[in-house]
Coordinates of C-alpha atoms in Angstrom, one line a residue:
X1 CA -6.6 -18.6 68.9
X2 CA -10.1 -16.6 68.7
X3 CA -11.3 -16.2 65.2
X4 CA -11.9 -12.9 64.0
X5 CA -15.4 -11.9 62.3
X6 CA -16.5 -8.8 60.8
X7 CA -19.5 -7.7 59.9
X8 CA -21.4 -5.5 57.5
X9 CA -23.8 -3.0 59.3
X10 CA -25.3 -2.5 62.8
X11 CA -28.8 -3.2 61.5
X12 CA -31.1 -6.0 64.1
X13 CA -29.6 -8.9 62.3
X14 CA -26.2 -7.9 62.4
X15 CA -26.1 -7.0 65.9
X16 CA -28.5 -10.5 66.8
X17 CA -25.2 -12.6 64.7
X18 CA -22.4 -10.2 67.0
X19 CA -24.1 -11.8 69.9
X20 CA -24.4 -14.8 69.2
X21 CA -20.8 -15.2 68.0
X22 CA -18.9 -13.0 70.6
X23 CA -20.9 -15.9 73.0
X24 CA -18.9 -18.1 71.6
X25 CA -15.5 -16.9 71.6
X26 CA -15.0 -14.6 68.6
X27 CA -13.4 -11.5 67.9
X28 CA -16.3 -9.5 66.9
X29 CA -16.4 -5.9 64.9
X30 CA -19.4 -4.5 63.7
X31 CA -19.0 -2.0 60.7
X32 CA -21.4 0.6 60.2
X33 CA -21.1 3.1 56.8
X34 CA -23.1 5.7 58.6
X35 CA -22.8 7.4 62.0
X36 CA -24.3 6.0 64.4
X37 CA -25.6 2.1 64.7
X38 CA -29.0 0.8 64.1
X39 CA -29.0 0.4 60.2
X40 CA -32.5 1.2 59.1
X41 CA -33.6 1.3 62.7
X42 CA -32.0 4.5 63.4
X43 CA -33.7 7.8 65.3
X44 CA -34.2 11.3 64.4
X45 CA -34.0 13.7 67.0
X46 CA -35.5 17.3 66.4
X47 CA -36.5 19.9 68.7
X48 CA -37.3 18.1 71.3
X49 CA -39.0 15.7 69.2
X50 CA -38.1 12.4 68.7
X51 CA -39.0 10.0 65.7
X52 CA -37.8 5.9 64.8
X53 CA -36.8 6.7 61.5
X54 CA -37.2 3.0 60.4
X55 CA -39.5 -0.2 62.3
X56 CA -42.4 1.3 64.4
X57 CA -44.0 -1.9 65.2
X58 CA -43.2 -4.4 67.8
X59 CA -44.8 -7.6 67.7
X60 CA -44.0 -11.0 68.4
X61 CA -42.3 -10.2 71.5
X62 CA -41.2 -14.2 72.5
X63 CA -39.2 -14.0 69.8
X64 CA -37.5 -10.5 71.5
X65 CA -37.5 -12.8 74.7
X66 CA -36.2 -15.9 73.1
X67 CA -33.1 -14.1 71.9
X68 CA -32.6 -12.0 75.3
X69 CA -32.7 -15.5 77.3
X70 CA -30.1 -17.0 74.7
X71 CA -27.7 -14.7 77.2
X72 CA -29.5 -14.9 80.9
X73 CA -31.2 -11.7 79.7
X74 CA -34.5 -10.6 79.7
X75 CA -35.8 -7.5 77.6
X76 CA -37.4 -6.0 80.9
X77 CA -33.3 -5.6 82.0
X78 CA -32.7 -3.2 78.8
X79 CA -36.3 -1.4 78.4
X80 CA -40.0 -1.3 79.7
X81 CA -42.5 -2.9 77.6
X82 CA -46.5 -1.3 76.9
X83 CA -49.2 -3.5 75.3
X84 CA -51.2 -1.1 73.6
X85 CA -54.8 -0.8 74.1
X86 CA -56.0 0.2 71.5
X87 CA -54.0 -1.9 69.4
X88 CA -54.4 0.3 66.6
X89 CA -57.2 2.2 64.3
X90 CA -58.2 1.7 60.7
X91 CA -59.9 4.5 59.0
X92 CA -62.5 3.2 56.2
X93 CA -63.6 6.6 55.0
X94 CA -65.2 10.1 56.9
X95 CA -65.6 9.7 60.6
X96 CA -65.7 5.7 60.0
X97 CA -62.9 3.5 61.5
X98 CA -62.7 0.6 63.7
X99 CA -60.6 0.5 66.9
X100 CA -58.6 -3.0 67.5
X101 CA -58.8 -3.1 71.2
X102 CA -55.9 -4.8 73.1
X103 CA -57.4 -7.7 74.2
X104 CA -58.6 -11.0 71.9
X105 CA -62.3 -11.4 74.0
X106 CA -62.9 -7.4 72.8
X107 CA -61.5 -8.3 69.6
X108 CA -64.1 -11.0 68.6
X109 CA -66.9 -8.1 70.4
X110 CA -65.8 -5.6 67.2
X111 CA -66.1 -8.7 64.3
X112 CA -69.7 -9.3 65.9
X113 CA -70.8 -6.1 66.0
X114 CA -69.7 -5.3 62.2
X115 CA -70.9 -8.3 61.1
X116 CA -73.2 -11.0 62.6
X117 CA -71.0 -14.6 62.7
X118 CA -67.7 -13.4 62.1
X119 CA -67.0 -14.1 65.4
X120 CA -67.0 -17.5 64.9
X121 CA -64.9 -17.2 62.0
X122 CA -62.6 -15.3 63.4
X123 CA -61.8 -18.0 66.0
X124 CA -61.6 -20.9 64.3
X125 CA -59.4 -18.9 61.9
X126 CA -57.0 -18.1 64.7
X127 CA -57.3 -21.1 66.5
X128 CA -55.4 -22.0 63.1
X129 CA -52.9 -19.4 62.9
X130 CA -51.9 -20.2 66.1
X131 CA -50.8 -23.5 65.1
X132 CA -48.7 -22.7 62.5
X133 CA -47.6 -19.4 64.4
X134 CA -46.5 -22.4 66.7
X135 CA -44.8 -24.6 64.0
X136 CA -43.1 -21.9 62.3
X137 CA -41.5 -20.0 65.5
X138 CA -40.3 -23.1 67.2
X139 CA -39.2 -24.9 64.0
X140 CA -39.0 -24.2 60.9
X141 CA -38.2 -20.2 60.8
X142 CA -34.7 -21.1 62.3
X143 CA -34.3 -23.5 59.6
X144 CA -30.6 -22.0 57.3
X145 CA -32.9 -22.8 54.1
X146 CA -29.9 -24.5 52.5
X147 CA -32.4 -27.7 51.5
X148 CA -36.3 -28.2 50.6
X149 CA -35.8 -31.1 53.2
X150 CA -35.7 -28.5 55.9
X151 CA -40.1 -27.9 54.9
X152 CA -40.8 -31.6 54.6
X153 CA -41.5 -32.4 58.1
X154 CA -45.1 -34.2 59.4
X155 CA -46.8 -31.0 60.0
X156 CA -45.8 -29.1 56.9
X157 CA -47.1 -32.6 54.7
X158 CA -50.5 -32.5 56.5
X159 CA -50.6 -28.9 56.3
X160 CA -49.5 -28.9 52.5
X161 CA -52.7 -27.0 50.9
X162 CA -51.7 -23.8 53.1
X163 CA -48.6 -23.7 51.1
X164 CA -50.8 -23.7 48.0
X165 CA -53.7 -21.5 49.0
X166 CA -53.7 -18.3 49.8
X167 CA -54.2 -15.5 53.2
X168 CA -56.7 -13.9 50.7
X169 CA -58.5 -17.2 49.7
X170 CA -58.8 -18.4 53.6
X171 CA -59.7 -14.8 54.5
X172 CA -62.7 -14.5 52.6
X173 CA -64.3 -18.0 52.9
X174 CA -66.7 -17.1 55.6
X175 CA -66.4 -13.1 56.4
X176 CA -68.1 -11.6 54.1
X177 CA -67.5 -7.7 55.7
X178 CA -65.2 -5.6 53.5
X179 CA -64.2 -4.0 56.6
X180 CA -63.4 -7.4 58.4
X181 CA -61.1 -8.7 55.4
X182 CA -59.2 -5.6 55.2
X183 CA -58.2 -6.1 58.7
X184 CA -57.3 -9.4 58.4
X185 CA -55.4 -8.9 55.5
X186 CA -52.9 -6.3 56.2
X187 CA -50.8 -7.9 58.5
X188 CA -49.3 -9.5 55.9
X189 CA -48.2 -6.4 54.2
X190 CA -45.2 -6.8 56.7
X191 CA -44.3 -9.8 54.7
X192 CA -43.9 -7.5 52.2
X193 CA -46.6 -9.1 49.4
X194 CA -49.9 -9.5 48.4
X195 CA -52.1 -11.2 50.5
X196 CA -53.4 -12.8 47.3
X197 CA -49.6 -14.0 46.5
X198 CA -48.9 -15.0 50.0
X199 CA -49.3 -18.9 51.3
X200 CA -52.1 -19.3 53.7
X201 CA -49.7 -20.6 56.1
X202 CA -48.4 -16.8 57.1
X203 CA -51.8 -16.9 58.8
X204 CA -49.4 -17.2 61.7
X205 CA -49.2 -13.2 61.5
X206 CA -52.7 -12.9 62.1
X207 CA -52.4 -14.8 65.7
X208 CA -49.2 -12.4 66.4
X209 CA -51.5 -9.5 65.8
X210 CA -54.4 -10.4 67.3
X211 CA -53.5 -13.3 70.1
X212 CA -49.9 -11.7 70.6
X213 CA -50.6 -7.9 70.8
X214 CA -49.0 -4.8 69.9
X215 CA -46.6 -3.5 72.5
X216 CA -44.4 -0.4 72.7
X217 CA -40.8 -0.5 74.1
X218 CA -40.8 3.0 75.8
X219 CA -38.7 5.7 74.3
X220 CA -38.9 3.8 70.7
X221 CA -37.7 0.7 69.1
X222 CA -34.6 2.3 69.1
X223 CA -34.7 1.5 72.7
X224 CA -34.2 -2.2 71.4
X225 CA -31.2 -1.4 69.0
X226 CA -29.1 0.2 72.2
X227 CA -30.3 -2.8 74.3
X228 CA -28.4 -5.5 71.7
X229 CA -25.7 -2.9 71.5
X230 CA -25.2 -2.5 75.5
X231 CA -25.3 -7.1 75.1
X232 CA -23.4 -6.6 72.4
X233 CA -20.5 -4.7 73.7
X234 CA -20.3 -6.6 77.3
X235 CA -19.4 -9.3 75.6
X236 CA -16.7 -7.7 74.1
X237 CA -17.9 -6.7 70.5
X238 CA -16.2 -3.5 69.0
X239 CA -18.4 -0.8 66.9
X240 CA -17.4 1.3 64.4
X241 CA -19.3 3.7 62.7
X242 CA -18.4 6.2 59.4
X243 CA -16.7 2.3 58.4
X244 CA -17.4 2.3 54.6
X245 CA -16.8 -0.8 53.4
X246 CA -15.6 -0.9 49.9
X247 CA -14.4 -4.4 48.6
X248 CA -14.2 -7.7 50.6
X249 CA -10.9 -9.1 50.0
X250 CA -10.2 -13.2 48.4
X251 CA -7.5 -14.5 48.4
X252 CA -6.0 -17.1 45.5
X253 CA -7.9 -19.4 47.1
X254 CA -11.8 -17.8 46.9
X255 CA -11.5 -16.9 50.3
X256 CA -13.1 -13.9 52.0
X257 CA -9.5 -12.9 54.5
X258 CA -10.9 -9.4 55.4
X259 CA -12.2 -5.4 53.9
X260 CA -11.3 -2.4 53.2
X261 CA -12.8 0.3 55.2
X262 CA -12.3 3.5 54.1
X263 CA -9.3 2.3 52.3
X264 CA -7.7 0.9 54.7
X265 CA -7.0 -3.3 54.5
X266 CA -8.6 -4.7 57.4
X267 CA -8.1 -8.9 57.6
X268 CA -10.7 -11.3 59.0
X269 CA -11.2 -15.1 59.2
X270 CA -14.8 -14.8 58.5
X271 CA -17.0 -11.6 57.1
X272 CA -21.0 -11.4 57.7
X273 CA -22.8 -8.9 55.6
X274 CA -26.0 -7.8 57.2
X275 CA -26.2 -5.2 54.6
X276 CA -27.8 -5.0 51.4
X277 CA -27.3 -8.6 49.8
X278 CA -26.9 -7.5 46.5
X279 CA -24.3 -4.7 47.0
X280 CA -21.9 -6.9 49.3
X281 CA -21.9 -9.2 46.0
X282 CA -21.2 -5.7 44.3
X283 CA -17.8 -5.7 47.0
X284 CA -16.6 -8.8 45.4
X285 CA -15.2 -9.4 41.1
X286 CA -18.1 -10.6 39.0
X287 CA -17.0 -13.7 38.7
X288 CA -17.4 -14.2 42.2
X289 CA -21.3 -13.0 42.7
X290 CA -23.7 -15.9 43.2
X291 CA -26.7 -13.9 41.8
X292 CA -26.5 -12.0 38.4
X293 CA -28.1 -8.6 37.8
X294 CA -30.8 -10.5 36.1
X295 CA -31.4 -12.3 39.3
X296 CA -32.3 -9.7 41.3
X297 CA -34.4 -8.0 38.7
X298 CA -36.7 -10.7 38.2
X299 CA -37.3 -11.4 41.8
X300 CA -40.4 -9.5 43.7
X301 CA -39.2 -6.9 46.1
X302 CA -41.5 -6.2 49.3
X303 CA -42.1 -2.4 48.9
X304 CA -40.2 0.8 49.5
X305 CA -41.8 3.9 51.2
X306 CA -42.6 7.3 51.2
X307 CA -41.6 8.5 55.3
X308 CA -42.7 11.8 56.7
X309 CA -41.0 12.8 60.1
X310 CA -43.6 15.4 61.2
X311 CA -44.1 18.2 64.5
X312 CA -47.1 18.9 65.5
X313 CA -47.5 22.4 67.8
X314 CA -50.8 20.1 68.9
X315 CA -52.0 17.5 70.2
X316 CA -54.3 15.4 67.2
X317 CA -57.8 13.8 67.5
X318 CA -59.5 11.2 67.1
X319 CA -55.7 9.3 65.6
X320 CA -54.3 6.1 68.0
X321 CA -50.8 5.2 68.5
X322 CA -51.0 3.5 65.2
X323 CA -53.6 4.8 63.0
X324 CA -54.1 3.1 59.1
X325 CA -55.7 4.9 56.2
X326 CA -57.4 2.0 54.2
X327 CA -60.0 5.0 52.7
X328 CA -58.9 3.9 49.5
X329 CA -58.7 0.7 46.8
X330 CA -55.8 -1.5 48.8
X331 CA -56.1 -3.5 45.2
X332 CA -55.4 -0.1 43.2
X333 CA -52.6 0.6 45.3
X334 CA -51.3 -2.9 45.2
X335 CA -50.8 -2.6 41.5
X336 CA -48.6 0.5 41.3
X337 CA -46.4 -1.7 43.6
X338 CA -46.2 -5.6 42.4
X339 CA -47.8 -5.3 38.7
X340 CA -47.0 -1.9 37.1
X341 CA -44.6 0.3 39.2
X342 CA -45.5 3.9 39.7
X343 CA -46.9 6.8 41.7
X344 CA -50.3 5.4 43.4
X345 CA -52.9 8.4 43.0
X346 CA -54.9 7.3 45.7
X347 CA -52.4 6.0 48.4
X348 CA -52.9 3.8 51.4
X349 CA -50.9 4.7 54.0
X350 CA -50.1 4.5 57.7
X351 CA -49.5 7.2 60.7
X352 CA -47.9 6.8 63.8
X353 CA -48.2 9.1 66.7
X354 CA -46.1 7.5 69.5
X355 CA -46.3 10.5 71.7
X356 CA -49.9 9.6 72.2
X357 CA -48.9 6.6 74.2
X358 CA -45.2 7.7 75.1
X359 CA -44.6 11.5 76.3
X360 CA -40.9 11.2 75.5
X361 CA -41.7 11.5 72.0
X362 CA -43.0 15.1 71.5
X363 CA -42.8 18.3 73.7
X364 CA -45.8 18.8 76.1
X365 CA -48.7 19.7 74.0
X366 CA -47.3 18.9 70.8
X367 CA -47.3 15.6 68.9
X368 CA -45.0 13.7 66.9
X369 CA -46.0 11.9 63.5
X370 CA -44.6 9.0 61.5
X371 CA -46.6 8.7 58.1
X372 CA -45.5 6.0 55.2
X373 CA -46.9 5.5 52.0
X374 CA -45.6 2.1 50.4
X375 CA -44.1 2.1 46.9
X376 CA -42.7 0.4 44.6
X377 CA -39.0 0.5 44.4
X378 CA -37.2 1.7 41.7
X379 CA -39.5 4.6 40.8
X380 CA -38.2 8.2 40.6
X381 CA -38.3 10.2 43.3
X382 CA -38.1 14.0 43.4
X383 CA -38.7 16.8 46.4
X384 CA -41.6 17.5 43.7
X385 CA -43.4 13.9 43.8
X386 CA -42.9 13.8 48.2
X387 CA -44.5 17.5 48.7
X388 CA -47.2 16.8 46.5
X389 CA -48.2 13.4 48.1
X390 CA -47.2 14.8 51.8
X391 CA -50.0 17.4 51.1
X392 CA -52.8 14.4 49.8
X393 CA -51.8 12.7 52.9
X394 CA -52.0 15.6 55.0
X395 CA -55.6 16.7 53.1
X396 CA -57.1 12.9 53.4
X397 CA -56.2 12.9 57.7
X398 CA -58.1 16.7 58.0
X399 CA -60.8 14.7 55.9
X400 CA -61.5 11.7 57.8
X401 CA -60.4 12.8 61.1
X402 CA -62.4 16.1 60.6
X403 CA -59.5 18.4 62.0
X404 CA -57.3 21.2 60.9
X405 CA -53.9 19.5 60.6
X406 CA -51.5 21.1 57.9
X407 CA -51.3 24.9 59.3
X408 CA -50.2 23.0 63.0
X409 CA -46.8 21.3 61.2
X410 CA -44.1 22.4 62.9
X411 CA -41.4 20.9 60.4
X412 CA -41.2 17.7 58.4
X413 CA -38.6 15.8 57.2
X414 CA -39.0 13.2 54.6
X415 CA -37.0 10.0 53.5
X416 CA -38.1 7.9 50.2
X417 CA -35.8 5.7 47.8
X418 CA -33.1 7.6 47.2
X419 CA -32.7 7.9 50.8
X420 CA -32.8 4.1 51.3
X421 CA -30.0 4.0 48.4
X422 CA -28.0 6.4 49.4
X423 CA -27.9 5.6 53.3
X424 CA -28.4 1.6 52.8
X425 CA -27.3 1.1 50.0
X426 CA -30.8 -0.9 49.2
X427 CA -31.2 -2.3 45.8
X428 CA -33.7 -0.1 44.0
X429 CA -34.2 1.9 47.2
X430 CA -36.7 -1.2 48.9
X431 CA -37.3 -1.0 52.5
X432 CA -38.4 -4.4 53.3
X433 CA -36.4 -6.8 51.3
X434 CA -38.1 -9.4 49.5
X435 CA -41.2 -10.2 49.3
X436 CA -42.1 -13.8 51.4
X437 CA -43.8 -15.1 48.7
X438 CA -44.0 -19.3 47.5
X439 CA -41.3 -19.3 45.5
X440 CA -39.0 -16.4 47.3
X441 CA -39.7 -19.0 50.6
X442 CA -36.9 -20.7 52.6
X443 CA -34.2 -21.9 50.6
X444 CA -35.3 -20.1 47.4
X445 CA -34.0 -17.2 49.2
X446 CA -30.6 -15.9 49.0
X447 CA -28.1 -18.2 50.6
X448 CA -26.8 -17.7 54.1
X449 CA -23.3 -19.1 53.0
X450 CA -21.7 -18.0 50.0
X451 CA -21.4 -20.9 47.5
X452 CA -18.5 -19.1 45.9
X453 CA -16.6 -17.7 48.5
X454 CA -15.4 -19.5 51.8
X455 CA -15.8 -17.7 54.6
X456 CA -18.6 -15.3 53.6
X457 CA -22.2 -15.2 55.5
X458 CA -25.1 -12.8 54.6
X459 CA -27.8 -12.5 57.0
X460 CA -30.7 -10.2 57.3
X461 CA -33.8 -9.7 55.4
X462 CA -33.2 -10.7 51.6
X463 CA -31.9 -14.5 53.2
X464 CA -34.0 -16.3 55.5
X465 CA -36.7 -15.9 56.8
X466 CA -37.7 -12.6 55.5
X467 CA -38.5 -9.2 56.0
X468 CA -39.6 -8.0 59.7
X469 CA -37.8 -7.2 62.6
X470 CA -38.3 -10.3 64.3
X471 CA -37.7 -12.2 61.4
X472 CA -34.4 -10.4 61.4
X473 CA -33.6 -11.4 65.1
X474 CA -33.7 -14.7 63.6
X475 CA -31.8 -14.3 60.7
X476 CA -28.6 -13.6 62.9
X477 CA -29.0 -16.5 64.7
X478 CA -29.5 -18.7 62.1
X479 CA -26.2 -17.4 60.5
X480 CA -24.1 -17.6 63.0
X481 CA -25.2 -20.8 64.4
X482 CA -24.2 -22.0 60.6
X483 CA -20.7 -19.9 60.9
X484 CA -20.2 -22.1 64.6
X485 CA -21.0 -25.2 62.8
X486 CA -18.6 -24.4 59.7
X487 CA -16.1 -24.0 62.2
X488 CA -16.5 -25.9 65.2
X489 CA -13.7 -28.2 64.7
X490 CA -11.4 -25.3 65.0
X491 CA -10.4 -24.2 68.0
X492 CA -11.7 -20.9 69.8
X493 CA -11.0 -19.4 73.0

């Protein structure tokens, strides 16, 4: 008889797992507390407006088209793909940016031109992170990190100082431009740590940015969440939203047999949580939890984030599709997040305007805005704090953009840690997960498999392999290929 799966929340690596196990035979529901699917990938529609509330970014797209042609698909059948050119802008201070163009031969054109050599650098730098782009997408990022074995293979040993040094120390060997080493550094920040804390070896983000691209599904990332869904459901998985889950049943034998949804008793031969990983422990008795309260506070979060949903009655200057605001001390900031958390009171942050690229997003004439600030979770949050820092946001783009801006808002709408509590139940309100630091790396993450229940998977971005949406992507694959091989000597139809 099939065996029947639920699982915890609609978010990428929930609906990546549904896929992958209603392939094989399973009776598949997805259970999402809020109302409609997506998880932290949802949309905001306004006005004729239209905003991602969560992911903005899509890179890596093979790993999109690896998990499309797991099921004879490709991405192209679901939504229309647009590598952006410009990739994106970095502001440095008044009327001084640099423009990432689209293309790798323009790319090494922009080092050269800011500073003599870099060029050079550059390449033999990504001629590097291509390589371990290379060993970690086709190996060991679908590893279930349940053993160090799974690192110790002959790359990883004669590669083992990139475990030990860091994207900071590589960065700034040869380029010397402040500028240059900004750039290179913050594409780590979607690892959610320090590029002083993070291995060398995430270099590998580096070639996604700059030898991958940027792209744009048309209409929005959400465009990707109702393209798994459509998958989803043809194979037969059932959604339900406003499905609260409040306790995962065990039976006398520390087995997970099912939830309760909204009160209701709902039984299961195996449950998934692709929601928070510390509150589905929360769903279970104490003596059941793998990881104490203790646990989870000494571990390094990647941040949370300050979001503004903004409408523009014009269109902005002198702004790209994605447009970041490093005007400011990234090291300063850095501190308020990792080292002592608090309010930054000169914040980085980034701005999306999609509608630049993608008329869908805004009415004609008008433009639609995505700003986040990143913060540490855990801090306090008040209607107070996000006005005051909308308007230094707001004052800093007039400044360096040199345009009137604030008296042009339409309406904004804001979202910030108690949001990310309250609608995903994320410990301390983070956004990312945790940081992809050494020692939170491969199987010193959260488990996949619960060592104390039978029958209970956790998947998403606090297990392997990290924060991101493709990371995510991964991380339902990687759980439910372990679910099929805890149970493939048990028959399914």
């Amino acid at each position: 008889m099939e065996k029947k799966v639920y699982i915890i929340g609609s978010g990428f690596s929930s609906l990546a797992a549904s896929c992958y196990l209603a392939k094989a035979g399973y009776e598949v529901t997805v259970l999402e507390k809020n109302a409609t699917i997506g998880g932290r990938a949802r949309q905001l529609l306004r006005d004729g407006f239209t905003f991602d509330i969560g992911p903005t970014w899509y890179w890596m797209p093979d790993v999109f088209e690896k998990f499309f042609a797991d099921f004879g698909e490709k991405p192209s059948d679901y939504y229309e793909l647009d590598r952006l050119d410009p990739a994106y802008e970095v502001y440095f201070g008044e009327q001084d940016s640099i423009v990432i163009p689209g293309t790798l031969d323009e790319i090494y054109e922009v080092f050269e031109k800011e500073e003599k050599g870099s060029s050079k650098h550059l390449k033999s730098f990504l001629k590097s992170a291509k390589y371990n782009y290379d060993v970690s997408i086709n190996d060991l990022v679908y590893k279930p990190g349940v053993s160090p074995l799974e690192l110790v293979t002959p790359v990883t040993i004669g590669n083992i100082f990139q475990f030990f040094s860091t994207i900071r120390h590589e960065v700034r060997k040869k380029i010397k431009s402040n500028k240059l080493i900004q750039i290179l550094e913050f594409p780590v920040l979607f690892l959610g740590a320090k590029p002083s804390n993070t291995p060398a070896f995430y270099n590998f983000m580096n070639y996604a940015d700059f030898g991958l691209g940027t792209w744009h599904p048309k209409g929005g990332m959400y465009k990707v969440i109702e393209a798994m869904t459509k998958l989803a459901s043809d194979m037969g998985v059932v959604f339900q939203t406003n499905a609260s889950v409040e306790e995962i049943t065990v039976n006398d034998k520390g087995e997970a047999v099912g939830v309760v949804v909204n009160g209701k008793v709902m039984q299961s031969d195996v449950v998934l949580s692709g929601a928070d990983y510390h509150h589905t422990e929360t769903l279970l008795p104490k003596n059941l939890r793998q990881y104490s309260e203790g646990y989870w506070d000494k571990k390094v979060f990647a941040p949370s984030s300050l979001l503004f949903y903004v409408g523009f009655d014009k269109k902005l200057e002198k702004v790209c599709h994605h447009t970041l605001f490093f005007d400011t001390d990234f090291d300063v900031h850095a501190k308020t997040i990792y080292d002592a958390p608090s309010w930054p009171k000169e914040p980085l942050f980034y701005a999306s305007f999609p509608s630049i690229t993608d008329h869908s997003f805004a009415p004609k004439g008008k433009e639609a805005a995505t700003f986040l600030i990143p913060l540490a979770p855990g801090i306090e949050d008040t209607p107070e704090l996000r006005e005051q820092y909308f308007n230094i946001i707001i004052e800093r783009l007039e400044k360096l953009t040199q345009q009137s801006v604030k008296k042009h808002v339409l309406f904004k709408e804001s979202f910030c840690v108690n949001d990310f509590i309250q609608e995903y139940n994320s410990y301390k309100g983070n956004a990312y997960g945790l940081a992809n630091i050494l020692t939170q790396t491969a199987f010193l993450r959260p488990n996949i498999k619960s060592k104390k229940v039978k029958n209970l998977f956790f998947t998403g971005q606090l297990t392997v392999p990290g924060p991101g949406v493709p990371p995510s992507l991964i991380s339902g694959k990687i759980a439910s290929d372990l679910i099929l091989k805890t149970y493939k000597n048990e028959t399914v139809i």
